[in-house]
PDB file with SEQRES, HELIX, SHEET and CRYST1 records, atoms N, CA, C and O in Angstrom:
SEQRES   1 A   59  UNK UNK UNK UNK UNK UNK UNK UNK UNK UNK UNK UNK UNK          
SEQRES   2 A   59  UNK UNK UNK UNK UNK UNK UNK UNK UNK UNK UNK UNK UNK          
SEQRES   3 A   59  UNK UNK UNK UNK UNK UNK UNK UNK UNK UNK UNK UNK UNK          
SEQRES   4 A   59  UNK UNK UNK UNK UNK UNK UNK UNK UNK UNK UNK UNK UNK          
SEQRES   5 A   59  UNK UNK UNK UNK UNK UNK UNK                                  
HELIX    1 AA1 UNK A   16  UNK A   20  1                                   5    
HELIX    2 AA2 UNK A   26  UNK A   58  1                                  33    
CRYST1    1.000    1.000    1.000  90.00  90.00  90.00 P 1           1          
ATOM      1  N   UNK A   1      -6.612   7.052 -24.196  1.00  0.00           N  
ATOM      2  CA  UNK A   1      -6.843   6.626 -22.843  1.00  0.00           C  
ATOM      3  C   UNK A   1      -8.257   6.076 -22.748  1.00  0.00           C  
ATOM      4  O   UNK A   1      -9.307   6.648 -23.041  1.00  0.00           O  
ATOM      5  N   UNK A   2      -8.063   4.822 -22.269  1.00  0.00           N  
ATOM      6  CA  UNK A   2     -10.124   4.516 -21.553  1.00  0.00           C  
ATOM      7  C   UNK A   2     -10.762   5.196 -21.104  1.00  0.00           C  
ATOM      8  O   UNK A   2     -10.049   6.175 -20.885  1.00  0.00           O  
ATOM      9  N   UNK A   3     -11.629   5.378 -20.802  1.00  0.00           N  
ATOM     10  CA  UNK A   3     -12.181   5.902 -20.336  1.00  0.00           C  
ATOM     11  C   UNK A   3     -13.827   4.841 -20.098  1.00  0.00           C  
ATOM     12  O   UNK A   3     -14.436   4.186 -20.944  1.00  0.00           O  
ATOM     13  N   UNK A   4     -14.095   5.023 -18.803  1.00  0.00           N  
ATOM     14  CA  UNK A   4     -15.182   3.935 -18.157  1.00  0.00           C  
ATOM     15  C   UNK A   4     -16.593   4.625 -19.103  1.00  0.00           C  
ATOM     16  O   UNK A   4     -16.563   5.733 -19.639  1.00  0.00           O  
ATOM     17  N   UNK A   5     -17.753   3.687 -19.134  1.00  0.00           N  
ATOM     18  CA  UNK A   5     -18.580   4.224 -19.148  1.00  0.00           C  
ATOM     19  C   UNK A   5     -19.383   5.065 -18.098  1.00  0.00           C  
ATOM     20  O   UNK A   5     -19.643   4.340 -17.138  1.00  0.00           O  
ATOM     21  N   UNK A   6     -19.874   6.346 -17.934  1.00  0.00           N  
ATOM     22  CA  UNK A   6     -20.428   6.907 -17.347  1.00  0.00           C  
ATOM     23  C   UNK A   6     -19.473   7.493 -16.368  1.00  0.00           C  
ATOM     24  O   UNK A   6     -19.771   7.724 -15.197  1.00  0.00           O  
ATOM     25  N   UNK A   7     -17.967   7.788 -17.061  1.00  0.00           N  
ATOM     26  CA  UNK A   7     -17.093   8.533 -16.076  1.00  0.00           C  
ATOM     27  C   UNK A   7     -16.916   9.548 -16.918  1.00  0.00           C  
ATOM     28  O   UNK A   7     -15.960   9.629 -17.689  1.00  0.00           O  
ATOM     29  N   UNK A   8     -18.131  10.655 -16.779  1.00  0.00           N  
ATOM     30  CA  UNK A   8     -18.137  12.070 -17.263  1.00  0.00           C  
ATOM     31  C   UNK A   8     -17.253  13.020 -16.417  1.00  0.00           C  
ATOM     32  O   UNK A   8     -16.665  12.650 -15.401  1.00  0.00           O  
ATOM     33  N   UNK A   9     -17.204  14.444 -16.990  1.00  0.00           N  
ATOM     34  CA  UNK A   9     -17.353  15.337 -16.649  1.00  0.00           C  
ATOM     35  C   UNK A   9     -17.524  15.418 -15.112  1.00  0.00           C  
ATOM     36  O   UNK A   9     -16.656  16.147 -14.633  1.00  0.00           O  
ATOM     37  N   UNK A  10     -18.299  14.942 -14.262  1.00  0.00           N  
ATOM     38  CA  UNK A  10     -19.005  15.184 -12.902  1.00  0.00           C  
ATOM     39  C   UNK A  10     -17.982  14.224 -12.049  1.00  0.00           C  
ATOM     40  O   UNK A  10     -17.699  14.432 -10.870  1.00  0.00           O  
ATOM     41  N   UNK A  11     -17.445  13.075 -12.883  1.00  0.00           N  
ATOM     42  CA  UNK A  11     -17.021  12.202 -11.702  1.00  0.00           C  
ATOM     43  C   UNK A  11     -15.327  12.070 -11.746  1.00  0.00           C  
ATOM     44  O   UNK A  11     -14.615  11.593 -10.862  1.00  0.00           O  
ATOM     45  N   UNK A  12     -15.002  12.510 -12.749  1.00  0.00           N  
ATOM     46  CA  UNK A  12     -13.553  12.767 -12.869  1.00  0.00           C  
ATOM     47  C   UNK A  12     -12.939  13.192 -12.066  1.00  0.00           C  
ATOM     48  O   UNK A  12     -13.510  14.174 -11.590  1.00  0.00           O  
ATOM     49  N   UNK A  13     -11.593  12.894 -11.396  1.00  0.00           N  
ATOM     50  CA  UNK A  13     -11.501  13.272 -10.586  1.00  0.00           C  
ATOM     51  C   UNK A  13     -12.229  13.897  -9.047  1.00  0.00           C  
ATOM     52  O   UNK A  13     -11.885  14.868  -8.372  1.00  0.00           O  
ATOM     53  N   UNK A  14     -13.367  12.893  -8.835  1.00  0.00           N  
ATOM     54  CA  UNK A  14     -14.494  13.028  -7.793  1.00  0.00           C  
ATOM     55  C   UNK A  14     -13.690  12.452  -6.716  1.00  0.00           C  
ATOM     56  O   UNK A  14     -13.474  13.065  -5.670  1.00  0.00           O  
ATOM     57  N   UNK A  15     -13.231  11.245  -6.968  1.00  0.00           N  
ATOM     58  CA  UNK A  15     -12.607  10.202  -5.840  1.00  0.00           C  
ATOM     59  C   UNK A  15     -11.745   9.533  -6.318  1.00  0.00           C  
ATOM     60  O   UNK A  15     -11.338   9.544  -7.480  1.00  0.00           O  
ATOM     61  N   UNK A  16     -11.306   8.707  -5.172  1.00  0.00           N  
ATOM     62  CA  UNK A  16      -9.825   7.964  -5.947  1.00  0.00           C  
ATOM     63  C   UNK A  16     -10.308   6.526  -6.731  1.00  0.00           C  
ATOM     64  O   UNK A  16      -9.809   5.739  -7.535  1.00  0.00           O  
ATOM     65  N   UNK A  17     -11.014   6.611  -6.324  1.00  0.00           N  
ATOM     66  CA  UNK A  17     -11.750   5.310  -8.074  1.00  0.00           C  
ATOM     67  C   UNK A  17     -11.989   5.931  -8.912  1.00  0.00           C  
ATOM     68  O   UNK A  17     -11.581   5.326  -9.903  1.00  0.00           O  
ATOM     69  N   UNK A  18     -12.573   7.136  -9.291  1.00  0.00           N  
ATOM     70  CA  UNK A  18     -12.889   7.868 -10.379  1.00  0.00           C  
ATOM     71  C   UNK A  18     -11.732   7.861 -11.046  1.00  0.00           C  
ATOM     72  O   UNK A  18     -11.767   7.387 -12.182  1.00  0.00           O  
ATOM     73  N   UNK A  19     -10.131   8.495 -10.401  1.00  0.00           N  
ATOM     74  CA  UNK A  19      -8.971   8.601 -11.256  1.00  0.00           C  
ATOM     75  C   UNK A  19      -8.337   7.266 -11.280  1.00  0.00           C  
ATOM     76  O   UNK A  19      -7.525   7.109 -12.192  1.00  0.00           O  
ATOM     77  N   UNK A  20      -8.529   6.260 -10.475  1.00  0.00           N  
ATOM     78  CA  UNK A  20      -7.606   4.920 -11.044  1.00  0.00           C  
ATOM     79  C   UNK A  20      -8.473   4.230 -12.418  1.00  0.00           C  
ATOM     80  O   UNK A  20      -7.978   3.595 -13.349  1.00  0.00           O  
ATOM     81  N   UNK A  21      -9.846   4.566 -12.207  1.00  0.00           N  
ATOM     82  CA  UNK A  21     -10.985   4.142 -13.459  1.00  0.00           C  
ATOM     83  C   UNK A  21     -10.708   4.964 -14.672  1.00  0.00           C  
ATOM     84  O   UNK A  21     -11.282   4.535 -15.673  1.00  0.00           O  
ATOM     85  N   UNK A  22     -10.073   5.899 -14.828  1.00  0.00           N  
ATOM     86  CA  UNK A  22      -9.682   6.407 -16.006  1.00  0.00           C  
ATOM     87  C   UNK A  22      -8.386   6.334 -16.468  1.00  0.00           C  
ATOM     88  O   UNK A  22      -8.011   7.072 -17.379  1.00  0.00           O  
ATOM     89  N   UNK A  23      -7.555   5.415 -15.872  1.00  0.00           N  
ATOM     90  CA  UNK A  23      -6.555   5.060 -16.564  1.00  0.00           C  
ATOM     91  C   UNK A  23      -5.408   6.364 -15.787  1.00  0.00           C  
ATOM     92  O   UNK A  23      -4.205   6.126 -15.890  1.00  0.00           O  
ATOM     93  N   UNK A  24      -5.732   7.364 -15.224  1.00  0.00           N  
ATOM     94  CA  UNK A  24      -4.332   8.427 -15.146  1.00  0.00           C  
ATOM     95  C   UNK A  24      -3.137   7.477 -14.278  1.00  0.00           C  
ATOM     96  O   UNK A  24      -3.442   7.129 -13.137  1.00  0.00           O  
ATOM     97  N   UNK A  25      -2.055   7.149 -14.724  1.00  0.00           N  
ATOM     98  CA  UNK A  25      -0.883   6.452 -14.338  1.00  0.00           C  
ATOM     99  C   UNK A  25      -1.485   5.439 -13.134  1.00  0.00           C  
ATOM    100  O   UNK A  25      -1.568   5.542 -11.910  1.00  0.00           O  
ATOM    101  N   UNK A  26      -1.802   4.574 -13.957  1.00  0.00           N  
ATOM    102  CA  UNK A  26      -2.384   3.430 -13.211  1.00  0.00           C  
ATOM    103  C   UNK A  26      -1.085   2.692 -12.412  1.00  0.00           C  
ATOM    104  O   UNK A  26      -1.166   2.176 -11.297  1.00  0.00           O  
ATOM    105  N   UNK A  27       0.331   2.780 -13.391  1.00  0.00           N  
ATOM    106  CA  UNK A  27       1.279   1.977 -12.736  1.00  0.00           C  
ATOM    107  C   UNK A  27       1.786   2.337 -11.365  1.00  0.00           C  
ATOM    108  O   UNK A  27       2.246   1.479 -10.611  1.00  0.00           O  
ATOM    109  N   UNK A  28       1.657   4.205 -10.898  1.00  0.00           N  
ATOM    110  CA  UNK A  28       1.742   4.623  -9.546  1.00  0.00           C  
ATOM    111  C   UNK A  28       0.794   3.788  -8.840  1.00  0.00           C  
ATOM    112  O   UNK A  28       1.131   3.133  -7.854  1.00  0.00           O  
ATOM    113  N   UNK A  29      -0.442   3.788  -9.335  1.00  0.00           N  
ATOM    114  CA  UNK A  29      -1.113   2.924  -8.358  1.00  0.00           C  
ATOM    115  C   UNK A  29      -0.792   1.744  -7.478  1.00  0.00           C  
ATOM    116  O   UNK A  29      -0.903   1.504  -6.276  1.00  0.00           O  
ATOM    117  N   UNK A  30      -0.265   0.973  -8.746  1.00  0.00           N  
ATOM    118  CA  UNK A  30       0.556  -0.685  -8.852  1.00  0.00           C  
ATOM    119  C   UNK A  30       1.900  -0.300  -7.960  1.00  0.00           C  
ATOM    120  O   UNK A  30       2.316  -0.996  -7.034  1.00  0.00           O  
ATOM    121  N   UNK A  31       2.207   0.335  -8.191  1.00  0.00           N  
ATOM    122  CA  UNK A  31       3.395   0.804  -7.025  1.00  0.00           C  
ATOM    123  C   UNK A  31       3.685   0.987  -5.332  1.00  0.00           C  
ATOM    124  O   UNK A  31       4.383   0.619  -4.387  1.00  0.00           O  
ATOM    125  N   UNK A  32       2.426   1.965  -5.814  1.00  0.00           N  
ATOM    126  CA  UNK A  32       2.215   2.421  -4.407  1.00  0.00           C  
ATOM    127  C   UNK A  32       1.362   0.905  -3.356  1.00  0.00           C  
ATOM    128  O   UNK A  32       1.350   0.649  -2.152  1.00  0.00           O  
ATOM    129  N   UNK A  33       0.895   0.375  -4.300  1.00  0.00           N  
ATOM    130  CA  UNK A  33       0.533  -1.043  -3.337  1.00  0.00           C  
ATOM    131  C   UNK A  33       1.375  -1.601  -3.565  1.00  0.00           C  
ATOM    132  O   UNK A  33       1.230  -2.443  -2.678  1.00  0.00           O  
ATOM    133  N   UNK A  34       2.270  -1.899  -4.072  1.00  0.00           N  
ATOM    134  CA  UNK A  34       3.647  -2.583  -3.792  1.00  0.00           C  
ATOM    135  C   UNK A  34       4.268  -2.404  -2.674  1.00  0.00           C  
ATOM    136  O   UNK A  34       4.675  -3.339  -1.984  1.00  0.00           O  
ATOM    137  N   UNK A  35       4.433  -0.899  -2.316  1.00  0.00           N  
ATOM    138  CA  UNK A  35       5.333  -0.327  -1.392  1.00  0.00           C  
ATOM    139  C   UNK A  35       4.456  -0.483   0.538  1.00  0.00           C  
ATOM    140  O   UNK A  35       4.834  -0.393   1.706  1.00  0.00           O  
ATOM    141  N   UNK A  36       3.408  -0.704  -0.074  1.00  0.00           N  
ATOM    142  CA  UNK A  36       2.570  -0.632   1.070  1.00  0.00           C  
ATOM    143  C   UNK A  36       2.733  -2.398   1.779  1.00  0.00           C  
ATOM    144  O   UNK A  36       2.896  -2.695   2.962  1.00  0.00           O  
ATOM    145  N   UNK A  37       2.621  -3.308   0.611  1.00  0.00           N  
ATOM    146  CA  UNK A  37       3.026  -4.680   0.851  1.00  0.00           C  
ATOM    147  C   UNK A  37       4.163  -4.570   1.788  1.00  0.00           C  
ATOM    148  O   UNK A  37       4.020  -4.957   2.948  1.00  0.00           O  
ATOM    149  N   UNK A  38       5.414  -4.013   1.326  1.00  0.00           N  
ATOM    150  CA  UNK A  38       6.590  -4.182   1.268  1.00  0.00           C  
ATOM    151  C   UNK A  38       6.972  -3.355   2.837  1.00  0.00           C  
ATOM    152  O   UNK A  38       7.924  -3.673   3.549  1.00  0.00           O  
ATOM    153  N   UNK A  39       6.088  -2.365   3.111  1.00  0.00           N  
ATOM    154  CA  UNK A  39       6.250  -1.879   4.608  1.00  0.00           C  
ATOM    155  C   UNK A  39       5.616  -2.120   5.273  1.00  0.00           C  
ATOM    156  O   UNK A  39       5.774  -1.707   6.422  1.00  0.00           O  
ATOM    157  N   UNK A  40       4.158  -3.207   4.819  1.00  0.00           N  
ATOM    158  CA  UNK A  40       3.712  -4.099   5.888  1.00  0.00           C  
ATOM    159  C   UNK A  40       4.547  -4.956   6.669  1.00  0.00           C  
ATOM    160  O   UNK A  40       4.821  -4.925   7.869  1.00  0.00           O  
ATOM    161  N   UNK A  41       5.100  -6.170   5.225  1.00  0.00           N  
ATOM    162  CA  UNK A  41       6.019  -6.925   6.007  1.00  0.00           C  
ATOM    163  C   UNK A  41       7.145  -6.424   6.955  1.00  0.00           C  
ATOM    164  O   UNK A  41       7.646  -6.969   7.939  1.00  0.00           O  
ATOM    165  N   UNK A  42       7.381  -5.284   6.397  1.00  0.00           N  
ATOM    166  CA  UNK A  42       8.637  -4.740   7.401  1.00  0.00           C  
ATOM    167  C   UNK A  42       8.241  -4.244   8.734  1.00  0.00           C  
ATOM    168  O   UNK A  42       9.209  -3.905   9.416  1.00  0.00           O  
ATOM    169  N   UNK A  43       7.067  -4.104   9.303  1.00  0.00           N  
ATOM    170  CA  UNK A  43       6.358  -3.832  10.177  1.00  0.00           C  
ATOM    171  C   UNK A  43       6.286  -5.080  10.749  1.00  0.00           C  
ATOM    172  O   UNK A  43       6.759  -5.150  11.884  1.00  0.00           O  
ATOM    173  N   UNK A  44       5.963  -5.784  10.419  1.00  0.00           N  
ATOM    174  CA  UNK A  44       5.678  -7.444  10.871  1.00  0.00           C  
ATOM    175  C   UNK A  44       6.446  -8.004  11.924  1.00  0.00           C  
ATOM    176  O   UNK A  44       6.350  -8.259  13.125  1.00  0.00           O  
ATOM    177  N   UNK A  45       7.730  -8.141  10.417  1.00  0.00           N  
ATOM    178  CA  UNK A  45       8.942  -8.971  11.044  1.00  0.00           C  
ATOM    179  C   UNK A  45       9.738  -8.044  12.006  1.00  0.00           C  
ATOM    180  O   UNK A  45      10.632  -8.613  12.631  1.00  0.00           O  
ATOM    181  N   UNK A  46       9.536  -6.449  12.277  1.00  0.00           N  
ATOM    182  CA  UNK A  46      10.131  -5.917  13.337  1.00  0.00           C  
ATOM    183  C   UNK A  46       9.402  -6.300  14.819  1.00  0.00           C  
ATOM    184  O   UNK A  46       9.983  -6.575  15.869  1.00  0.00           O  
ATOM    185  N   UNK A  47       8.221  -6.244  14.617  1.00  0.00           N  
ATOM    186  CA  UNK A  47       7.445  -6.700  15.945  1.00  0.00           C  
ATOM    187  C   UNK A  47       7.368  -8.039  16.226  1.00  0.00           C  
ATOM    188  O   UNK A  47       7.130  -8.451  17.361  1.00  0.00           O  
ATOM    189  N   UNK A  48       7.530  -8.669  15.387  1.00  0.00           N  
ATOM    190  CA  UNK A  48       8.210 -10.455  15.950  1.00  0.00           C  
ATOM    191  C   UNK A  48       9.828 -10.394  16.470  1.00  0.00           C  
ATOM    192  O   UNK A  48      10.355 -11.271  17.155  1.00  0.00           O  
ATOM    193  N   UNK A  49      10.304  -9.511  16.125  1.00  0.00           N  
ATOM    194  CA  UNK A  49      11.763  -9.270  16.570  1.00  0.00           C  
ATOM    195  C   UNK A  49      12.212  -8.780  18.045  1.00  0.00           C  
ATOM    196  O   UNK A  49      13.141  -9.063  18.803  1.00  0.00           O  
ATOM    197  N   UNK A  50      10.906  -7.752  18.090  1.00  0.00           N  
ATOM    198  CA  UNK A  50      10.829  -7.007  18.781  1.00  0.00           C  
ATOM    199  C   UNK A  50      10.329  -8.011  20.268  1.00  0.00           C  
ATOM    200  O   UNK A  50      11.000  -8.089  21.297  1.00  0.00           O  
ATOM    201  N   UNK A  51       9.393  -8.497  20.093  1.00  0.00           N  
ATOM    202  CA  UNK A  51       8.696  -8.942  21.034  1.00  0.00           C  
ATOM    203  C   UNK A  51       9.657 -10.446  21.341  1.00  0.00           C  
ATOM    204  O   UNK A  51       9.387 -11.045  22.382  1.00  0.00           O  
ATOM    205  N   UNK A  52      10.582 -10.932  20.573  1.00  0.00           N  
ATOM    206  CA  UNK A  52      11.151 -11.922  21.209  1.00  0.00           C  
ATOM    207  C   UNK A  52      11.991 -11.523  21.550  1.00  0.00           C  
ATOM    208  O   UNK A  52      12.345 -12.222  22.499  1.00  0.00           O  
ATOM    209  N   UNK A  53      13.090 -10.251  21.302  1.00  0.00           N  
ATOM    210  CA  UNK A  53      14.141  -9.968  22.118  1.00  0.00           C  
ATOM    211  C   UNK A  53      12.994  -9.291  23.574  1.00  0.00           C  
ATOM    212  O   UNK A  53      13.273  -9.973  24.560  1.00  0.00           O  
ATOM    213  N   UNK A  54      12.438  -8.761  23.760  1.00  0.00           N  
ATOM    214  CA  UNK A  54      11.917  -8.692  25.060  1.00  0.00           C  
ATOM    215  C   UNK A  54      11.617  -9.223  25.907  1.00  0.00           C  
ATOM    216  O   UNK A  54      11.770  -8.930  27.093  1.00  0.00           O  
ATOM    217  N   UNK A  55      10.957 -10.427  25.269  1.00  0.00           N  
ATOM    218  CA  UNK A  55      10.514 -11.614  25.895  1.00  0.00           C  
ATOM    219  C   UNK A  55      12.070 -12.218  26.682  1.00  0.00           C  
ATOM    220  O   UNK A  55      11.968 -12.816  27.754  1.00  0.00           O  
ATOM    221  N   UNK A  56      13.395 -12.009  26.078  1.00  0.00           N  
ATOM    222  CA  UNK A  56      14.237 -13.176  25.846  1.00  0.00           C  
ATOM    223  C   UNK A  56      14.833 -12.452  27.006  1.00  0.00           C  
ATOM    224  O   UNK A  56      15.349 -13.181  27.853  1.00  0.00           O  
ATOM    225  N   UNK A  57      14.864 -11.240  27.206  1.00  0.00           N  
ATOM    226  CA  UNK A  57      15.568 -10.250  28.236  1.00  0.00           C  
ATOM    227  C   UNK A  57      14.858  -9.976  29.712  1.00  0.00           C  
ATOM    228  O   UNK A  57      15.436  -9.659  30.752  1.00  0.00           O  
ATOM    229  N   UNK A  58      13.399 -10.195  29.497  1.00  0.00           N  
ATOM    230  CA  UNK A  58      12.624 -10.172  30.745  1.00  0.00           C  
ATOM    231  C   UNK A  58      12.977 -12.289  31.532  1.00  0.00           C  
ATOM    232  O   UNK A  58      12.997 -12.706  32.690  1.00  0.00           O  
ATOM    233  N   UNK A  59      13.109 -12.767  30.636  1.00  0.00           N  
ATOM    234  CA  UNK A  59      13.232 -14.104  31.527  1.00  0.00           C  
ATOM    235  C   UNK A  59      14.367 -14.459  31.768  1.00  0.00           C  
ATOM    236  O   UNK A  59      14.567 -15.470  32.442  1.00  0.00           O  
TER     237      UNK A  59                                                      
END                                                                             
């Protein structure tokens, strides 16, 4: 496994850069911003949905 320079002992597991900087299952990482993409857009296109059926029912 990589390991960064100057990611001792002290900073391991300190913060969540410390553990994506050492390599521990980087692909959860890659995932989990996938999934975050993926329920943005779904957030999106519900409130464009949302707001034109309202719109379409108030006029």
């Amino acid at each position: 496994m990589y390991k960064m320079p100057g990611a001792g002992v002290g900073t391991a597991g300190g913060s969540v850069g410390a553990l994506a900087s050492t390599g521990a299952d980087v692909g959860w990482w890659l995932a989990f911003g996938a999934l975050l993409i993926v329920l943005g857009a779904v957030a999106v296109i519900a409130s464009y949905r949302r707001k034109k059926r309202l719109a379409r029912s108030a006029a």
